[in-house]
């Protein structure tokens, strides 16, 4: 890779003054002096002075036309991490605004993780969350990543590939989503070069072979377009560009095309002086050349969520070559080039835009997602859904346009309008007709949401909603509802424990004693403590230890030991150190000694023991904090456990009697039996048999299988009989 041209401070100052003549450049000069002193003697892997990097980042930001505070922060963005610079110094010299930007960027670099995957996920999540303080943090981070990609040659091959993949997965689509198309294109091309060098060189060679021919063609086409506009007295600029290498490769792979089948290698951009002129030019282009059906998009009437506006149309020229025209006004062009960054052009002392501004709806949804998802990898998976949207445009009954990702459902639409509309979603009418909740919306659909105050989010809604915004709101509601229930359950558990030991609630369970116990156990307050008890991550027994005086505590301790011994002896199971909760077996799987088992904290139903192979656990795994490891106690006295057995047999006289005799011969009792004739010659025997353990069950199954007329014998675990959660 050819070395980048050195950037001088005068160039940065001059660039800023071009778009903001009254800019406070002293802040930039001071930041340069501060960073130069802090990084003195440091060099990059390329051998260049370290200051070459922040200078390049700052210069990239001038192309986004960023304000002096952002430029100053870019110059100092590595000082807190890599030098002896102190936050107090930056605050005293440059003010709190610049310090917040520098600290926001520094926090992204100081994170350490167990794996590269976790590091990538959490870094991106922290970057999105940093935008809640100031959106400029992510713009500086993108400029930082762009310069690092430009100097990737100096890193080992393995690191080149890792950084390139991360750039392709997250940073390029994030730049695109923020309206910074030129950054997205350059990031993709550089990443493509390192990830697939053979394919990159092949496309580069093919483009060079056709360079002269394409240059002649497009020069003539642009001249014809200018003549058309001149004849109609429409002022504007006409320029052209080649599709970038990664764009060509992606189209070849996604549509299974050869290079010679890529007809729209060239794009023509027309910038007019007004909105009306955009549509006039569109008419001229369609009159001169034949438009290709399905290749027209009006992003002026229906702007993208990142504020992008332009008309896109692909035409067939007289030579048989396809060309895409992009038609926009000069103001639309400025917004398309700078995206979100265009909204940071403000005078000194004026408040910069925030995440709550109307133009940042998508960014605000990202912030909601980052704050609502606990797991970083889950955040990345959901984020990618929003970074790669093939959008559909639908209408409210009042004909307002709403953009949603392809695959979005009426439930996503409801949450896109308002959280409460989504929370009370009952159904929807699309084009006046009822549709199922998982109906995938299409372009032009008119959607009317039906609601009920009695309706609230349930976990199954997560199978319907596809947008990150909708899923975040559903999860937030479920988490809050679960917290209310866990608080109630935690309070109930402690009260029951006090009553069980004959202790006076008014004396030992007051607001003051609760708060004191919480503080003694290291919790912020009693609410957090009760929540932990409710989800079984904290035992009420531990709380009682802090609540009770020593004499009362010794009495409770003695009763507890007797209780644990009783539970172990009577039920034959042990779940950690649980002693303050009702323990019972799940009716859906009826686990028997020998089955691997788990305990599930069921709100209002105590601790329910399931076999690990129980089908019901698939739905219960959504609340992993409620699942506890359990084991059978071999020293416990033997207990008979009920098990369902389904026997398929020939429909012969006396078959039930023979089966019953065989089971009795295995020293087991049949508690219930249902006999069903499934055909003229076959039938089912659904039996509930009382057994001692898994070995006992296997002996019964093998004995019955050996009987004449028996086709199959199996143990039944029925998810439909799952315990209430």
mmCIF file of C-alpha atoms in Angstrom, residues 392-690:
data_model
loop_
_atom_site.group_PDB
_atom_site.id
_atom_site.type_symbol
_atom_site.label_atom_id
_atom_site.label_comp_id
_atom_site.label_asym_id
_atom_site.label_seq_id
_atom_site.Cartn_x
_atom_site.Cartn_y
_atom_site.Cartn_z
ATOM 1 C CA UNK A 392 -40.480 -1.829 2.713
ATOM 2 C CA UNK A 393 -42.675 1.260 2.758
ATOM 3 C CA UNK A 394 -46.137 0.978 4.265
ATOM 4 C CA UNK A 395 -48.858 3.479 5.135
ATOM 5 C CA UNK A 396 -50.887 4.353 8.209
ATOM 6 C CA UNK A 397 -54.659 4.828 7.732
ATOM 7 C CA UNK A 398 -53.873 8.581 7.535
ATOM 8 C CA UNK A 399 -51.504 7.884 4.590
ATOM 9 C CA UNK A 400 -48.328 8.613 6.554
ATOM 10 C CA UNK A 401 -45.361 6.637 5.208
ATOM 11 C CA UNK A 402 -43.393 4.306 7.497
ATOM 12 C CA UNK A 403 -40.168 2.535 6.479
ATOM 13 C CA UNK A 404 -39.506 -0.917 7.964
ATOM 14 C CA UNK A 405 -36.964 -3.666 7.264
ATOM 15 C CA UNK A 406 -38.069 -6.363 4.825
ATOM 16 C CA UNK A 407 -39.806 -9.148 6.720
ATOM 17 C CA UNK A 408 -41.323 -6.755 9.269
ATOM 18 C CA UNK A 409 -44.743 -7.665 10.663
ATOM 19 C CA UNK A 410 -47.785 -5.649 11.812
ATOM 20 C CA UNK A 411 -46.425 -5.999 15.363
ATOM 21 C CA UNK A 412 -43.194 -4.248 14.257
ATOM 22 C CA UNK A 413 -45.325 -1.559 12.610
ATOM 23 C CA UNK A 414 -47.270 -1.024 15.857
ATOM 24 C CA UNK A 415 -44.080 -0.589 17.890
ATOM 25 C CA UNK A 416 -42.705 1.718 15.202
ATOM 26 C CA UNK A 417 -45.674 4.045 15.738
ATOM 27 C CA UNK A 418 -45.682 4.049 19.560
ATOM 28 C CA UNK A 419 -44.594 1.727 22.358
ATOM 29 C CA UNK A 420 -48.069 1.611 23.946
ATOM 30 C CA UNK A 421 -49.643 0.766 20.592
ATOM 31 C CA UNK A 422 -47.297 -2.219 20.413
ATOM 32 C CA UNK A 423 -47.790 -3.247 24.050
ATOM 33 C CA UNK A 424 -51.576 -3.463 23.555
ATOM 34 C CA UNK A 425 -51.392 -5.037 20.071
ATOM 35 C CA UNK A 426 -54.345 -7.335 19.406
ATOM 36 C CA UNK A 427 -54.141 -7.742 15.632
ATOM 37 C CA UNK A 428 -54.078 -5.754 12.403
ATOM 38 C CA UNK A 429 -56.003 -5.007 9.250
ATOM 39 C CA UNK A 430 -53.846 -4.783 6.118
ATOM 40 C CA UNK A 431 -55.583 -3.150 3.164
ATOM 41 C CA UNK A 432 -58.833 -3.504 5.122
ATOM 42 C CA UNK A 433 -58.525 -7.255 5.721
ATOM 43 C CA UNK A 434 -57.428 -9.115 8.884
ATOM 44 C CA UNK A 435 -54.003 -10.767 8.671
ATOM 45 C CA UNK A 436 -52.120 -13.126 11.023
ATOM 46 C CA UNK A 437 -49.628 -11.466 13.425
ATOM 47 C CA UNK A 438 -46.634 -12.896 11.525
ATOM 48 C CA UNK A 439 -47.790 -11.533 8.133
ATOM 49 C CA UNK A 440 -44.822 -10.005 6.291
ATOM 50 C CA UNK A 441 -45.627 -6.459 5.210
ATOM 51 C CA UNK A 442 -45.232 -5.464 1.549
ATOM 52 C CA UNK A 443 -44.596 -2.159 -0.201
ATOM 53 C CA UNK A 444 -47.755 -0.064 -0.331
ATOM 54 C CA UNK A 445 -49.670 -1.938 2.384
ATOM 55 C CA UNK A 446 -52.059 0.195 4.461
ATOM 56 C CA UNK A 447 -51.849 -1.037 8.047
ATOM 57 C CA UNK A 448 -54.413 -0.435 10.770
ATOM 58 C CA UNK A 449 -53.509 -1.701 14.247
ATOM 59 C CA UNK A 450 -56.166 -3.184 16.525
ATOM 60 C CA UNK A 451 -55.572 -2.868 20.286
ATOM 61 C CA UNK A 452 -57.005 -3.930 23.615
ATOM 62 C CA UNK A 453 -56.180 -2.589 27.060
ATOM 63 C CA UNK A 454 -56.307 -6.183 28.293
ATOM 64 C CA UNK A 455 -53.547 -7.255 25.892
ATOM 65 C CA UNK A 456 -49.888 -7.213 26.966
ATOM 66 C CA UNK A 457 -46.617 -8.552 25.508
ATOM 67 C CA UNK A 458 -45.879 -12.261 25.941
ATOM 68 C CA UNK A 459 -42.689 -14.153 25.199
ATOM 69 C CA UNK A 460 -44.117 -15.661 21.993
ATOM 70 C CA UNK A 461 -44.182 -12.148 20.498
ATOM 71 C CA UNK A 462 -40.399 -12.398 20.146
ATOM 72 C CA UNK A 463 -41.038 -15.040 17.455
ATOM 73 C CA UNK A 464 -43.132 -12.497 15.506
ATOM 74 C CA UNK A 465 -41.235 -9.203 15.845
ATOM 75 C CA UNK A 466 -38.136 -8.862 13.650
ATOM 76 C CA UNK A 467 -37.066 -5.226 14.146
ATOM 77 C CA UNK A 468 -34.584 -4.477 16.897
ATOM 78 C CA UNK A 469 -36.867 -1.696 18.148
ATOM 79 C CA UNK A 470 -39.892 -3.964 18.522
ATOM 80 C CA UNK A 471 -37.923 -6.789 20.101
ATOM 81 C CA UNK A 472 -36.235 -4.400 22.542
ATOM 82 C CA UNK A 473 -39.604 -3.023 23.680
ATOM 83 C CA UNK A 474 -41.056 -6.519 24.147
ATOM 84 C CA UNK A 475 -38.035 -7.668 26.136
ATOM 85 C CA UNK A 476 -38.153 -4.508 28.222
ATOM 86 C CA UNK A 477 -41.802 -5.089 29.117
ATOM 87 C CA UNK A 478 -41.209 -8.773 29.935
ATOM 88 C CA UNK A 479 -38.197 -7.890 32.064
ATOM 89 C CA UNK A 480 -40.182 -5.290 34.016
ATOM 90 C CA UNK A 481 -43.121 -7.670 34.446
ATOM 91 C CA UNK A 482 -40.760 -10.387 35.634
ATOM 92 C CA UNK A 483 -39.185 -7.957 38.077
ATOM 93 C CA UNK A 484 -42.589 -7.076 39.572
ATOM 94 C CA UNK A 485 -43.307 -10.778 39.971
ATOM 95 C CA UNK A 486 -39.871 -11.542 41.402
ATOM 96 C CA UNK A 487 -40.260 -8.722 43.969
ATOM 97 C CA UNK A 488 -43.652 -10.085 45.019
ATOM 98 C CA UNK A 489 -42.322 -13.629 45.160
ATOM 99 C CA UNK A 490 -39.192 -12.572 47.082
ATOM 100 C CA UNK A 491 -41.261 -10.773 49.691
ATOM 101 C CA UNK A 492 -43.638 -13.741 49.944
ATOM 102 C CA UNK A 493 -40.777 -16.216 50.381
ATOM 103 C CA UNK A 494 -39.224 -14.272 53.267
ATOM 104 C CA UNK A 495 -42.605 -13.776 54.955
ATOM 105 C CA UNK A 496 -43.414 -17.492 54.632
ATOM 106 C CA UNK A 497 -40.017 -18.374 56.062
ATOM 107 C CA UNK A 498 -40.580 -16.099 59.069
ATOM 108 C CA UNK A 499 -44.049 -17.569 59.638
ATOM 109 C CA UNK A 500 -42.711 -21.114 59.327
ATOM 110 C CA UNK A 501 -40.388 -20.406 62.234
ATOM 111 C CA UNK A 502 -43.131 -18.733 64.282
ATOM 112 C CA UNK A 503 -41.533 -15.280 64.043
ATOM 113 C CA UNK A 504 -43.490 -12.012 64.262
ATOM 114 C CA UNK A 505 -43.567 -10.235 60.867
ATOM 115 C CA UNK A 506 -44.160 -6.812 62.446
ATOM 116 C CA UNK A 507 -41.080 -7.199 64.594
ATOM 117 C CA UNK A 508 -38.612 -8.645 62.093
ATOM 118 C CA UNK A 509 -39.883 -7.662 58.600
ATOM 119 C CA UNK A 510 -40.138 -3.882 58.454
ATOM 120 C CA UNK A 511 -38.876 -1.351 55.927
ATOM 121 C CA UNK A 512 -35.950 -0.525 58.239
ATOM 122 C CA UNK A 513 -34.930 -4.168 58.806
ATOM 123 C CA UNK A 514 -35.227 -4.949 55.068
ATOM 124 C CA UNK A 515 -32.955 -2.043 54.115
ATOM 125 C CA UNK A 516 -30.459 -2.940 56.850
ATOM 126 C CA UNK A 517 -30.321 -6.574 55.684
ATOM 127 C CA UNK A 518 -29.856 -5.468 52.061
ATOM 128 C CA UNK A 519 -26.937 -3.182 52.939
ATOM 129 C CA UNK A 520 -25.371 -5.883 55.135
ATOM 130 C CA UNK A 521 -25.516 -8.300 52.182
ATOM 131 C CA UNK A 522 -23.925 -5.746 49.824
ATOM 132 C CA UNK A 523 -27.037 -4.754 47.853
ATOM 133 C CA UNK A 524 -27.970 -1.209 46.888
ATOM 134 C CA UNK A 525 -31.399 -1.456 48.494
ATOM 135 C CA UNK A 526 -34.112 -3.881 49.637
ATOM 136 C CA UNK A 527 -35.723 -3.950 46.178
ATOM 137 C CA UNK A 528 -32.593 -5.433 44.607
ATOM 138 C CA UNK A 529 -32.347 -7.967 47.430
ATOM 139 C CA UNK A 530 -35.996 -9.068 47.051
ATOM 140 C CA UNK A 531 -35.553 -9.381 43.287
ATOM 141 C CA UNK A 532 -32.590 -11.743 43.820
ATOM 142 C CA UNK A 533 -34.639 -13.843 46.239
ATOM 143 C CA UNK A 534 -37.530 -13.972 43.767
ATOM 144 C CA UNK A 535 -35.325 -15.311 40.964
ATOM 145 C CA UNK A 536 -33.596 -17.649 43.419
ATOM 146 C CA UNK A 537 -30.108 -16.204 43.123
ATOM 147 C CA UNK A 538 -30.291 -15.409 46.848
ATOM 148 C CA UNK A 539 -31.715 -17.615 49.589
ATOM 149 C CA UNK A 540 -34.170 -16.203 52.138
ATOM 150 C CA UNK A 541 -32.170 -18.223 54.664
ATOM 151 C CA UNK A 542 -29.211 -15.889 54.025
ATOM 152 C CA UNK A 543 -31.436 -12.861 54.590
ATOM 153 C CA UNK A 544 -32.771 -14.273 57.863
ATOM 154 C CA UNK A 545 -29.208 -14.575 59.109
ATOM 155 C CA UNK A 546 -28.916 -10.764 58.823
ATOM 156 C CA UNK A 547 -32.433 -10.042 60.120
ATOM 157 C CA UNK A 548 -32.520 -12.083 63.316
ATOM 158 C CA UNK A 549 -30.703 -11.697 66.636
ATOM 159 C CA UNK A 550 -28.238 -14.477 67.514
ATOM 160 C CA UNK A 551 -30.611 -16.428 69.785
ATOM 161 C CA UNK A 552 -33.444 -16.526 67.233
ATOM 162 C CA UNK A 553 -30.972 -17.383 64.489
ATOM 163 C CA UNK A 554 -29.755 -20.503 66.324
ATOM 164 C CA UNK A 555 -33.363 -21.730 66.575
ATOM 165 C CA UNK A 556 -33.883 -21.188 62.831
ATOM 166 C CA UNK A 557 -30.586 -22.932 62.011
ATOM 167 C CA UNK A 558 -31.609 -26.052 63.937
ATOM 168 C CA UNK A 559 -35.024 -26.171 62.238
ATOM 169 C CA UNK A 560 -33.363 -25.701 58.848
ATOM 170 C CA UNK A 561 -31.054 -28.691 59.311
ATOM 171 C CA UNK A 562 -34.024 -30.868 60.240
ATOM 172 C CA UNK A 563 -35.986 -29.589 57.218
ATOM 173 C CA UNK A 564 -33.186 -30.312 54.727
ATOM 174 C CA UNK A 565 -32.831 -33.816 56.128
ATOM 175 C CA UNK A 566 -36.603 -34.317 55.809
ATOM 176 C CA UNK A 567 -36.724 -33.083 52.174
ATOM 177 C CA UNK A 568 -33.759 -35.249 51.228
ATOM 178 C CA UNK A 569 -35.284 -38.305 52.869
ATOM 179 C CA UNK A 570 -38.857 -37.874 51.623
ATOM 180 C CA UNK A 571 -38.288 -36.560 48.086
ATOM 181 C CA UNK A 572 -34.817 -37.956 47.502
ATOM 182 C CA UNK A 573 -33.585 -34.792 45.721
ATOM 183 C CA UNK A 574 -31.204 -31.958 46.578
ATOM 184 C CA UNK A 575 -31.216 -28.572 44.780
ATOM 185 C CA UNK A 576 -28.205 -26.609 45.941
ATOM 186 C CA UNK A 577 -28.930 -25.316 49.425
ATOM 187 C CA UNK A 578 -32.627 -24.644 48.798
ATOM 188 C CA UNK A 579 -34.620 -25.071 51.978
ATOM 189 C CA UNK A 580 -37.148 -22.252 51.979
ATOM 190 C CA UNK A 581 -39.286 -23.194 49.000
ATOM 191 C CA UNK A 582 -41.897 -25.825 48.220
ATOM 192 C CA UNK A 583 -40.285 -28.602 46.144
ATOM 193 C CA UNK A 584 -42.339 -30.842 43.860
ATOM 194 C CA UNK A 585 -41.997 -32.914 40.701
ATOM 195 C CA UNK A 586 -43.180 -31.766 37.256
ATOM 196 C CA UNK A 587 -46.254 -33.577 35.979
ATOM 197 C CA UNK A 588 -45.152 -33.217 32.348
ATOM 198 C CA UNK A 589 -42.112 -35.500 32.636
ATOM 199 C CA UNK A 590 -42.443 -37.185 36.065
ATOM 200 C CA UNK A 591 -38.667 -37.611 36.606
ATOM 201 C CA UNK A 592 -37.493 -40.787 38.328
ATOM 202 C CA UNK A 593 -34.295 -41.520 40.255
ATOM 203 C CA UNK A 594 -31.562 -41.950 37.667
ATOM 204 C CA UNK A 595 -32.875 -39.233 35.304
ATOM 205 C CA UNK A 596 -30.584 -36.176 35.008
ATOM 206 C CA UNK A 597 -32.694 -33.414 36.593
ATOM 207 C CA UNK A 598 -33.004 -29.622 36.912
ATOM 208 C CA UNK A 599 -34.944 -27.430 39.337
ATOM 209 C CA UNK A 600 -37.076 -24.603 37.917
ATOM 210 C CA UNK A 601 -38.238 -21.665 40.055
ATOM 211 C CA UNK A 602 -41.909 -21.340 39.108
ATOM 212 C CA UNK A 603 -43.500 -18.055 40.223
ATOM 213 C CA UNK A 604 -46.061 -18.879 42.892
ATOM 214 C CA UNK A 605 -45.508 -22.639 42.527
ATOM 215 C CA UNK A 606 -42.192 -23.110 44.306
ATOM 216 C CA UNK A 607 -39.359 -25.254 42.939
ATOM 217 C CA UNK A 608 -40.384 -27.747 40.238
ATOM 218 C CA UNK A 609 -38.094 -30.693 39.397
ATOM 219 C CA UNK A 610 -37.887 -31.567 35.677
ATOM 220 C CA UNK A 611 -35.979 -34.266 33.826
ATOM 221 C CA UNK A 612 -33.295 -32.601 31.694
ATOM 222 C CA UNK A 613 -34.788 -34.342 28.654
ATOM 223 C CA UNK A 614 -38.258 -32.868 29.355
ATOM 224 C CA UNK A 615 -39.675 -31.098 26.238
ATOM 225 C CA UNK A 616 -41.038 -28.334 28.502
ATOM 226 C CA UNK A 617 -37.499 -27.142 29.282
ATOM 227 C CA UNK A 618 -37.126 -25.790 25.746
ATOM 228 C CA UNK A 619 -39.542 -22.985 26.607
ATOM 229 C CA UNK A 620 -38.246 -22.614 30.173
ATOM 230 C CA UNK A 621 -34.646 -22.055 28.963
ATOM 231 C CA UNK A 622 -35.669 -18.502 28.024
ATOM 232 C CA UNK A 623 -35.311 -17.728 31.772
ATOM 233 C CA UNK A 624 -31.957 -19.395 32.544
ATOM 234 C CA UNK A 625 -31.637 -17.588 35.896
ATOM 235 C CA UNK A 626 -34.573 -19.686 37.146
ATOM 236 C CA UNK A 627 -32.918 -23.014 36.296
ATOM 237 C CA UNK A 628 -30.886 -24.718 39.032
ATOM 238 C CA UNK A 629 -28.803 -27.880 38.994
ATOM 239 C CA UNK A 630 -30.356 -30.708 41.035
ATOM 240 C CA UNK A 631 -29.330 -34.238 41.987
ATOM 241 C CA UNK A 632 -30.822 -37.399 43.455
ATOM 242 C CA UNK A 633 -29.780 -38.366 46.995
ATOM 243 C CA UNK A 634 -28.781 -42.037 47.030
ATOM 244 C CA UNK A 635 -29.137 -42.245 50.796
ATOM 245 C CA UNK A 636 -32.801 -41.265 50.713
ATOM 246 C CA UNK A 637 -35.499 -43.847 51.332
ATOM 247 C CA UNK A 638 -36.998 -45.333 48.190
ATOM 248 C CA UNK A 639 -40.025 -43.542 46.741
ATOM 249 C CA UNK A 640 -42.392 -44.814 44.046
ATOM 250 C CA UNK A 641 -42.579 -42.365 41.125
ATOM 251 C CA UNK A 642 -45.310 -42.334 38.396
ATOM 252 C CA UNK A 643 -44.186 -42.748 34.762
ATOM 253 C CA UNK A 644 -46.307 -42.747 31.583
ATOM 254 C CA UNK A 645 -45.739 -45.611 29.159
ATOM 255 C CA UNK A 646 -47.289 -45.799 25.677
ATOM 256 C CA UNK A 647 -47.635 -49.331 24.273
ATOM 257 C CA UNK A 648 -48.651 -49.949 20.652
ATOM 258 C CA UNK A 649 -49.983 -53.464 20.149
ATOM 259 C CA UNK A 650 -52.124 -55.725 18.007
ATOM 260 C CA UNK A 651 -55.796 -55.543 18.982
ATOM 261 C CA UNK A 652 -56.062 -59.051 20.479
ATOM 262 C CA UNK A 653 -58.219 -60.386 23.325
ATOM 263 C CA UNK A 654 -56.401 -60.459 26.679
ATOM 264 C CA UNK A 655 -53.530 -58.141 25.609
ATOM 265 C CA UNK A 656 -54.109 -55.783 28.556
ATOM 266 C CA UNK A 657 -54.155 -58.700 30.996
ATOM 267 C CA UNK A 658 -50.831 -60.037 29.649
ATOM 268 C CA UNK A 659 -49.225 -56.577 29.874
ATOM 269 C CA UNK A 660 -50.549 -56.086 33.418
ATOM 270 C CA UNK A 661 -49.199 -59.472 34.484
ATOM 271 C CA UNK A 662 -45.777 -58.695 32.991
ATOM 272 C CA UNK A 663 -45.597 -55.361 34.842
ATOM 273 C CA UNK A 664 -46.742 -56.989 38.090
ATOM 274 C CA UNK A 665 -44.007 -59.588 37.599
ATOM 275 C CA UNK A 666 -41.504 -56.710 37.610
ATOM 276 C CA UNK A 667 -42.830 -55.685 41.050
ATOM 277 C CA UNK A 668 -44.559 -52.548 39.760
ATOM 278 C CA UNK A 669 -48.119 -51.257 40.054
ATOM 279 C CA UNK A 670 -50.307 -49.760 37.281
ATOM 280 C CA UNK A 671 -51.889 -46.586 38.683
ATOM 281 C CA UNK A 672 -54.065 -45.874 35.622
ATOM 282 C CA UNK A 673 -54.706 -47.305 32.159
ATOM 283 C CA UNK A 674 -56.380 -46.020 28.984
ATOM 284 C CA UNK A 675 -56.985 -48.442 26.091
ATOM 285 C CA UNK A 676 -57.740 -47.036 22.601
ATOM 286 C CA UNK A 677 -58.405 -48.986 19.392
ATOM 287 C CA UNK A 678 -56.574 -47.124 16.626
ATOM 288 C CA UNK A 679 -57.771 -49.475 13.883
ATOM 289 C CA UNK A 680 -59.497 -52.828 13.479
ATOM 290 C CA UNK A 681 -56.240 -54.656 14.201
ATOM 291 C CA UNK A 682 -54.182 -52.229 16.332
ATOM 292 C CA UNK A 683 -54.540 -50.328 19.580
ATOM 293 C CA UNK A 684 -52.743 -48.117 22.143
ATOM 294 C CA UNK A 685 -52.286 -48.758 25.855
ATOM 295 C CA UNK A 686 -51.510 -45.523 27.755
ATOM 296 C CA UNK A 687 -50.378 -46.607 31.237
ATOM 297 C CA UNK A 688 -49.149 -44.781 34.332
ATOM 298 C CA UNK A 689 -46.816 -47.124 36.221
ATOM 299 C CA UNK A 690 -45.309 -46.570 39.688
#
